[in-house]
Short mmCIF file of C-alpha atoms in Angstrom, two decimals:
data_model
loop_
_atom_site.label_atom_id
_atom_site.label_comp_id
_atom_site.label_asym_id
_atom_site.label_seq_id
_atom_site.Cartn_x
_atom_site.Cartn_y
_atom_site.Cartn_z
CA MET A 113 -7.43 8.47 60.75
CA THR A 114 -8.23 6.62 57.67
CA ASN A 115 -9.81 10.36 56.50
CA LYS A 116 -6.24 12.12 57.33
CA LEU A 117 -3.96 9.48 56.08
CA THR A 118 -6.21 9.59 52.58
CA THR A 119 -5.22 13.69 52.73
CA ARG A 120 -1.96 13.32 53.38
CA ARG A 121 -1.45 10.50 50.70
CA ASN A 122 -3.28 12.57 48.31
CA ALA A 123 -0.78 15.89 48.83
CA LEU A 124 1.87 13.47 48.10
CA ARG A 125 0.65 12.91 45.18
CA THR A 126 0.08 16.69 44.28
CA ILE A 127 3.50 17.45 45.36
CA ALA A 128 4.93 14.41 42.99
CA GLY A 129 3.16 15.05 40.51
CA ALA A 130 3.73 18.71 40.39
CA GLY A 131 7.68 18.40 41.12
CA ALA A 132 7.44 15.70 38.17
CA ALA A 133 5.82 17.99 35.27
CA THR A 134 8.49 20.36 36.86
CA LEU A 135 10.72 18.42 35.88
CA ALA A 136 9.50 17.03 32.53
CA ALA A 137 8.60 20.07 30.93
CA PRO A 138 12.31 21.74 30.37
CA HIS A 139 13.93 18.27 29.29
CA ILE A 140 10.38 17.57 26.51
CA ALA A 141 10.99 21.89 25.84
CA GLY A 142 13.88 21.21 25.14
CA ALA A 143 13.81 18.26 23.14
CA GLN A 144 11.78 20.26 20.86
CA ALA A 145 13.26 23.31 20.60
CA ASN A 146 16.73 21.08 19.47
CA GLY A 147 14.40 17.98 18.03
CA THR A 148 14.41 17.51 13.86
CA THR A 149 11.35 17.57 12.17
CA TRP A 150 11.08 15.71 8.75
CA LYS A 151 8.89 17.05 5.47
CA ILE A 152 7.50 13.79 4.74
CA GLN A 153 4.27 13.27 2.04
CA THR A 154 2.02 11.03 0.99
CA SER A 155 0.36 9.46 -2.50
CA TRP A 156 -2.96 10.22 -0.93
CA PRO A 157 -4.68 13.09 -2.23
CA GLY A 158 -7.25 13.15 0.09
CA GLY A 159 -10.20 11.47 2.05
CA ALA A 160 -9.86 8.85 4.76
CA GLY A 161 -6.36 7.52 3.21
CA LEU A 162 -5.08 10.98 3.65
CA GLN A 163 -6.69 11.74 7.20
CA ILE A 164 -5.05 8.29 8.51
CA PHE A 165 -1.74 9.47 7.38
CA LYS A 166 -2.08 13.29 9.07
CA ASP A 167 -3.37 11.51 12.31
CA TRP A 168 -0.39 8.98 12.22
CA CYS A 169 2.08 12.40 11.81
CA GLY A 170 0.56 14.22 14.48
CA THR A 171 1.69 11.32 16.94
CA ILE A 172 5.23 11.63 16.17
CA ALA A 173 6.45 14.71 18.21
CA GLU A 174 4.77 13.39 21.23
CA LYS A 175 5.88 10.15 20.79
CA THR A 176 9.09 11.33 21.10
CA GLY A 177 9.03 13.85 23.46
CA GLY A 178 9.83 16.61 20.27
CA GLU A 179 13.12 14.52 19.52
CA LEU A 180 11.25 14.06 15.50
CA THR A 181 8.12 15.34 14.58
CA PHE A 182 6.33 14.68 11.26
CA GLN A 183 5.14 17.61 9.32
CA PRO A 184 2.56 16.06 6.87
CA PHE A 185 1.69 16.97 3.53
CA GLY A 186 -0.94 15.17 0.93
CA ALA A 187 -0.12 14.31 -3.16
CA ASN A 188 0.81 16.63 -4.91
CA ASP A 189 1.39 18.86 -2.15
CA VAL A 190 5.30 19.52 -2.31
CA VAL A 191 5.64 17.45 -5.54
CA GLY A 192 4.33 15.38 -7.70
CA ASP A 193 3.62 11.61 -7.29
CA PHE A 194 6.65 10.61 -10.03
CA GLN A 195 8.98 13.07 -8.51
CA LEU A 196 9.18 11.89 -5.14
CA TYR A 197 12.25 10.28 -4.91
CA ASP A 198 13.86 13.66 -6.95
CA ALA A 199 12.36 14.90 -3.96
CA VAL A 200 13.89 13.14 -1.01
CA LYS A 201 17.30 12.67 -2.88
CA ASN A 202 17.50 16.18 -2.95
CA GLY A 203 16.58 17.66 0.23
CA VAL A 204 13.15 18.88 -0.84
CA LEU A 205 11.28 16.52 1.62
CA GLU A 206 13.11 13.88 3.67
CA ALA A 207 11.19 11.12 4.13
CA VAL A 208 7.70 10.20 1.54
CA ASN A 209 4.56 7.31 1.95
CA PRO A 210 3.89 6.34 -1.28
CA PHE A 211 2.59 3.85 -3.25
CA THR A 212 5.57 1.69 -3.52
CA ILE A 213 5.13 0.62 -7.38
CA TYR A 214 6.06 3.56 -7.84
CA ALA A 215 9.32 3.34 -7.52
CA GLN A 216 9.90 0.80 -10.14
CA GLY A 217 11.09 3.77 -12.80
CA ILE A 218 14.35 3.99 -10.77
CA ILE A 219 14.28 0.51 -8.91
CA PRO A 220 12.70 -2.31 -12.10
CA ALA A 221 12.23 -5.23 -9.03
CA ALA A 222 10.53 -2.54 -6.90
CA THR A 223 7.34 -3.99 -9.73
CA PHE A 224 8.35 -7.54 -7.30
CA LEU A 225 8.03 -5.46 -3.93
CA THR A 226 4.18 -4.64 -4.17
CA SER A 227 1.89 -7.31 -5.02
CA ILE A 228 1.58 -8.21 -8.82
CA PRO A 229 -1.98 -9.99 -10.49
CA LEU A 230 -2.73 -13.18 -9.12
CA GLY A 231 0.61 -12.94 -6.71
CA MET A 232 0.67 -13.54 -2.91
CA ARG A 233 -3.06 -12.43 -1.80
CA ASN A 234 -3.10 -11.60 1.82
CA PRO A 235 -1.35 -8.97 3.64
CA HIS A 236 0.56 -11.29 6.41
CA GLU A 237 1.90 -13.12 3.13
CA PHE A 238 4.16 -9.59 2.64
CA ASP A 239 4.92 -8.99 6.47
CA VAL A 240 5.99 -12.83 6.29
CA PHE A 241 8.01 -12.22 2.88
CA TYR A 242 9.52 -8.78 4.14
CA TYR A 243 10.35 -9.77 7.54
CA GLY A 244 10.66 -13.72 7.43
CA LEU A 245 11.74 -14.51 3.93
CA GLY A 246 14.68 -11.76 3.33
CA GLY A 247 12.82 -9.01 1.25
CA LEU A 248 13.21 -6.47 3.49
CA ASP A 249 16.98 -6.43 3.22
CA ILE A 250 17.00 -6.89 -0.37
CA ALA A 251 14.60 -3.68 -0.50
CA ARG A 252 17.10 -1.38 1.98
CA GLU A 253 19.67 -2.82 -0.22
CA LEU A 254 18.55 -1.64 -3.90
CA TYR A 255 16.97 1.55 -2.33
CA ALA A 256 20.37 2.52 -0.92
CA ALA A 257 22.26 2.74 -4.19
CA GLN A 258 19.63 4.84 -4.85
CA GLY A 259 20.97 7.18 -1.74
CA LEU A 260 17.36 6.02 0.26
CA TYR A 261 16.51 4.35 2.97
CA PHE A 262 13.68 1.79 2.68
CA VAL A 263 11.74 1.90 6.64
CA GLY A 264 9.28 -0.42 5.88
CA PRO A 265 6.27 -1.74 3.84
CA VAL A 266 2.70 0.04 4.99
CA HIS A 267 -0.41 -1.95 4.22
CA HIS A 268 -3.45 -0.77 2.65
CA GLY A 269 -6.30 -2.96 0.65
CA PRO A 270 -7.31 -4.52 -2.52
CA ASN A 271 -8.09 -1.95 -5.43
CA ILE A 272 -11.58 -2.60 -6.83
CA ILE A 273 -13.09 -3.11 -10.70
CA HIS A 274 -16.33 -0.83 -11.47
CA SER A 275 -18.00 -1.33 -14.47
CA LYS A 276 -21.20 -0.28 -16.67
CA VAL A 277 -21.96 -3.83 -17.55
CA PRO A 278 -22.75 -6.69 -15.55
CA ILE A 279 -18.70 -9.13 -15.69
CA ARG A 280 -19.79 -12.55 -14.07
CA SER A 281 -16.74 -14.49 -15.98
CA ILE A 282 -13.36 -13.42 -17.19
CA ASP A 283 -14.69 -14.10 -20.15
CA ASP A 284 -17.15 -10.95 -20.14
CA PHE A 285 -14.16 -8.65 -19.78
CA ALA A 286 -14.00 -9.45 -23.73
CA GLY A 287 -13.95 -6.30 -25.91
CA ARG A 288 -14.70 -4.10 -22.90
CA LYS A 289 -13.01 -0.85 -22.75
CA MET A 290 -11.20 -0.69 -19.54
CA ARG A 291 -9.04 1.72 -17.39
CA LEU A 292 -6.12 -0.38 -15.91
CA PRO A 293 -2.58 1.03 -14.29
CA GLY A 294 -0.61 -0.06 -17.26
CA GLY A 295 1.84 -2.84 -16.94
CA MET A 296 1.96 -6.06 -16.00
CA VAL A 297 -2.23 -6.01 -15.08
CA ALA A 298 -2.74 -4.54 -18.63
CA GLU A 299 -0.99 -7.06 -20.31
CA ILE A 300 -2.76 -9.86 -18.51
CA PHE A 301 -6.08 -8.66 -19.57
CA ASN A 302 -5.64 -7.60 -22.86
CA GLU A 303 -5.09 -11.82 -23.08
CA ILE A 304 -8.41 -12.55 -22.20
CA GLY A 305 -9.70 -9.58 -24.65
CA ALA A 306 -10.38 -6.08 -23.06
CA GLU A 307 -9.15 -3.16 -24.21
CA THR A 308 -7.19 -1.55 -21.68
CA THR A 309 -6.25 2.58 -21.61
CA VAL A 310 -4.34 4.46 -18.83
CA LEU A 311 -5.97 7.39 -17.43
CA PRO A 312 -5.22 9.33 -14.52
CA GLY A 313 -7.74 8.91 -11.21
CA SER A 314 -8.71 12.60 -11.90
CA GLU A 315 -10.23 11.33 -15.71
CA ILE A 316 -11.89 8.16 -14.25
CA PHE A 317 -15.44 9.60 -13.59
CA PRO A 318 -16.02 11.72 -16.88
CA ALA A 319 -14.55 9.01 -18.69
CA LEU A 320 -17.12 6.51 -17.13
CA GLU A 321 -19.98 8.92 -17.38
CA LYS A 322 -19.01 9.89 -21.04
CA GLY A 323 -19.19 5.88 -22.41
CA THR A 324 -15.38 6.59 -22.99
CA ILE A 325 -14.45 3.59 -20.76
CA ASP A 326 -16.87 0.59 -19.66
CA VAL A 327 -14.53 -0.78 -16.78
CA ALA A 328 -12.48 0.67 -14.70
CA ASP A 329 -10.33 -0.04 -11.76
CA TYR A 330 -9.10 1.92 -8.91
CA VAL A 331 -8.54 1.65 -5.29
CA GLY A 332 -10.79 0.87 -2.45
CA PRO A 333 -14.23 1.14 -2.01
CA ALA A 334 -14.46 4.21 0.79
CA VAL A 335 -12.35 6.32 -1.94
CA ASN A 336 -14.00 4.85 -4.74
CA TYR A 337 -17.44 5.71 -3.25
CA ALA A 338 -16.37 9.51 -2.43
CA LEU A 339 -15.39 9.91 -6.02
CA GLY A 340 -18.91 9.61 -7.27
CA PHE A 341 -18.53 6.47 -8.91
CA SER A 342 -21.87 5.01 -7.69
CA GLN A 343 -22.91 7.15 -10.25
CA VAL A 344 -21.58 6.11 -13.09
CA THR A 345 -21.44 2.41 -12.37
CA ASP A 346 -23.78 -0.40 -11.81
CA TYR A 347 -21.37 -3.00 -10.52
CA ILE A 348 -18.05 -3.62 -8.95
CA VAL A 349 -16.21 -6.65 -9.88
CA MET A 350 -15.14 -8.73 -7.09
CA GLY A 351 -12.96 -12.27 -6.97
CA PRO A 352 -14.24 -15.79 -5.01
CA PRO A 353 -15.17 -14.59 -1.89
CA GLY A 354 -12.25 -13.85 0.46
CA PHE A 355 -10.34 -12.75 -2.68
CA MET A 356 -11.50 -8.84 -3.45
CA SER A 357 -9.48 -8.63 -6.13
CA LEU A 358 -7.21 -10.61 -9.00
CA TYR A 359 -4.84 -8.23 -9.99
CA GLN A 360 -3.89 -5.89 -7.08
CA PRO A 361 -4.51 -7.86 -4.29
CA VAL A 362 -2.54 -6.01 -1.42
CA ASP A 363 -2.17 -2.83 -2.56
CA THR A 364 1.21 -2.21 -1.06
CA MET A 365 2.84 1.65 0.34
CA ASP A 366 5.84 2.57 2.42
CA ILE A 367 7.70 4.51 4.41
CA THR A 368 10.96 5.76 2.54
CA VAL A 369 13.91 8.42 4.25
CA GLY A 370 16.68 10.00 1.94
CA MET A 371 19.67 8.80 3.73
CA ASP A 372 21.32 11.95 4.98
CA ALA A 373 17.95 12.33 6.83
CA TRP A 374 18.04 8.55 7.99
CA GLU A 375 21.64 8.91 9.01
CA ALA A 376 21.43 11.97 11.21
CA LEU A 377 19.22 9.98 13.46
CA SER A 378 20.04 8.21 16.52
CA PRO A 379 20.46 4.32 16.84
CA GLU A 380 17.35 4.95 19.27
CA MET A 381 15.11 6.90 16.86
CA LYS A 382 16.09 4.72 13.77
CA GLN A 383 14.82 1.80 15.99
CA PHE A 384 11.99 3.98 16.97
CA VAL A 385 10.90 4.72 13.65
CA GLU A 386 11.44 1.24 12.12
CA MET A 387 8.61 -0.14 14.60
CA GLU A 388 6.58 2.94 14.43
CA THR A 389 6.43 2.34 10.83
CA HIS A 390 4.84 -1.50 11.94
CA VAL A 391 2.79 0.62 13.66
CA TYR A 392 1.15 2.87 11.00
CA SER A 393 1.14 -0.22 8.82
CA ASP A 394 -1.46 -1.72 11.39
CA MET A 395 -3.53 1.34 11.85
CA HIS A 396 -3.55 2.10 8.52
CA HIS A 397 -4.82 -1.30 6.64
CA ALA A 398 -7.69 -1.09 9.64
CA ALA A 399 -8.91 2.14 9.42
CA ILE A 400 -8.84 2.41 5.37
CA GLN A 401 -10.79 -1.59 5.90
CA ALA A 402 -13.45 -0.11 8.22
CA ALA A 403 -14.27 2.73 6.23
CA ASP A 404 -14.62 0.45 2.95
CA GLN A 405 -16.92 -1.31 5.53
CA GLU A 406 -19.00 1.58 5.62
CA ALA A 407 -18.80 2.44 1.56
CA TRP A 408 -20.33 -0.56 0.65
CA GLU A 409 -23.53 0.10 2.17
CA LYS A 410 -23.87 3.51 0.72
CA PHE A 411 -23.38 1.60 -2.52
CA GLU A 412 -25.80 -0.70 -1.29
CA ALA A 413 -28.27 2.03 -1.21
CA ASP A 414 -27.45 3.40 -4.71
CA GLY A 415 -28.36 -0.57 -6.04
CA THR A 416 -25.05 -1.07 -6.87
CA GLU A 417 -24.64 -4.56 -7.52
CA VAL A 418 -21.80 -6.75 -6.64
CA THR A 419 -20.50 -9.59 -9.14
CA ARG A 420 -18.10 -11.94 -8.46
CA LEU A 421 -15.65 -14.73 -10.88
CA SER A 422 -15.00 -18.11 -9.75
CA GLN A 423 -12.50 -20.37 -8.67
CA ASP A 424 -12.22 -21.47 -12.30
CA ASP A 425 -11.53 -18.04 -13.22
CA VAL A 426 -9.11 -17.62 -10.45
CA ALA A 427 -6.81 -20.78 -11.92
CA LEU A 428 -7.60 -19.23 -15.94
CA MET A 429 -6.15 -16.26 -14.84
CA THR A 430 -3.19 -17.52 -13.18
CA GLU A 431 -2.16 -19.61 -16.33
CA VAL A 432 -1.91 -16.43 -18.22
CA ALA A 433 -0.50 -14.78 -15.24
CA VAL A 434 2.58 -17.00 -14.85
CA PRO A 435 4.51 -16.20 -17.91
CA ILE A 436 4.00 -13.02 -17.73
CA TRP A 437 5.39 -12.53 -14.33
CA PHE A 438 8.75 -14.91 -15.44
CA ASP A 439 8.83 -11.97 -18.41
CA TYR A 440 8.69 -8.62 -15.91
CA ALA A 441 11.33 -11.18 -13.73
CA ASN A 442 13.67 -11.99 -16.36
CA ARG A 443 14.19 -7.48 -17.28
CA ASP A 444 15.93 -7.09 -14.52
CA PRO A 445 18.21 -9.51 -12.52
CA GLN A 446 17.46 -7.86 -8.56
CA ALA A 447 13.73 -8.53 -9.91
CA ALA A 448 14.63 -11.98 -10.86
CA ARG A 449 16.29 -12.25 -7.53
CA VAL A 450 12.91 -11.37 -5.43
CA PHE A 451 10.27 -12.45 -7.59
CA LYS A 452 11.84 -15.88 -7.03
CA ILE A 453 11.09 -15.73 -3.22
CA GLN A 454 7.99 -14.89 -3.69
CA LEU A 455 7.26 -18.30 -6.60
CA ASP A 456 9.32 -20.22 -4.19
CA TYR A 457 6.63 -18.95 -1.12
CA MET A 458 3.54 -19.49 -3.84
CA GLN A 459 4.38 -23.08 -4.64
CA SER A 460 5.33 -24.23 -1.12
CA GLY A 461 2.49 -26.26 1.22
CA SER A 462 1.54 -22.78 3.41
CA LEU A 463 0.85 -21.41 0.18
CA GLY A 464 0.16 -23.37 -3.36
CA TYR A 465 -0.68 -20.95 -5.47
CA VAL A 466 0.88 -21.66 -7.78
CA ASP A 467 0.79 -25.37 -9.63
CA PRO A 468 4.13 -26.45 -10.16
CA ALA A 469 3.27 -27.32 -14.18
CA LEU A 470 2.58 -23.75 -14.52
CA THR A 471 6.19 -23.10 -14.42
CA ASP A 472 7.48 -26.08 -16.15
CA GLY A 473 9.79 -24.74 -18.97
CA LEU A 474 10.13 -21.70 -17.66
CA GLU A 475 13.40 -20.35 -16.07
CA LEU A 476 14.64 -17.25 -14.19
CA LYS A 477 17.49 -15.17 -15.04
CA LEU A 478 19.70 -15.12 -11.58
#
């Protein structure tokens, strides 16, 4: 009797499964036929970052039953990094996954929508800023004025510094020829004596190899190892334990969509994309860090030495950074508005990164 009952149940399951497949298949096929495809370009040119992005994009059609599909492109595949926003506005791309700092050309306040030197130092602090302290609403307001919809931040990781010479305190930067991305970061290192220059990523290796520069910042360990930096430098310069990068502790990316493409989505699909951006941020950050763990072992095998600055160095560089923060914030009223939220948070009992004495006599033009 037991065997007959089991056989009958299995048969019923088979029939039910076949019926469900028959019912589901036309729905999925119809959705795919009538679905929307977004061309979306990232700022990752290759390596782990690009693969993680492409893998995530490849899940969207299945998750939406074909109602929405992401067609991924790497950096420069369709347009250059600094043409991303024009491409979205003009409909060449429906969406982008850029480093948020790239938006500062059209939205000055974007300088403070990603990390600033010696500022907020952990990804979860940016989540608090965006999702708890009103940063997301402000970002969406500023982007909307440009015909764009800021879906949400995507965490990457800290940037690090490679050096041909040992740097064990901020005094050791004095006189060193150093590649930096310019702007606020360069001003701070200039203040402590470095001779800074701006170079694209593709020119860092040959500049280090030829001795044109002694020191260079770039992204994280996994990408930098793939670029061969261990072949032309002997040292990696870090902050104190738990503080990888003084100058860019959180390198924020985001998902930004053209307003026309965004408004064409159903309310349910808008909610899906917003929640899926949370998923991607978590997955992206963790996968990048995992790749970095493998890279550290490779750097060690190549003989690269990690040197760490001290907590005293952090305090000294914070003193240098604070007035520069205020200078940049006061260049644009919206930048001041964003920075004020972050400054209050950094001076609160939760973080305490900035001694109130450091801001005495400094005012924000709100």
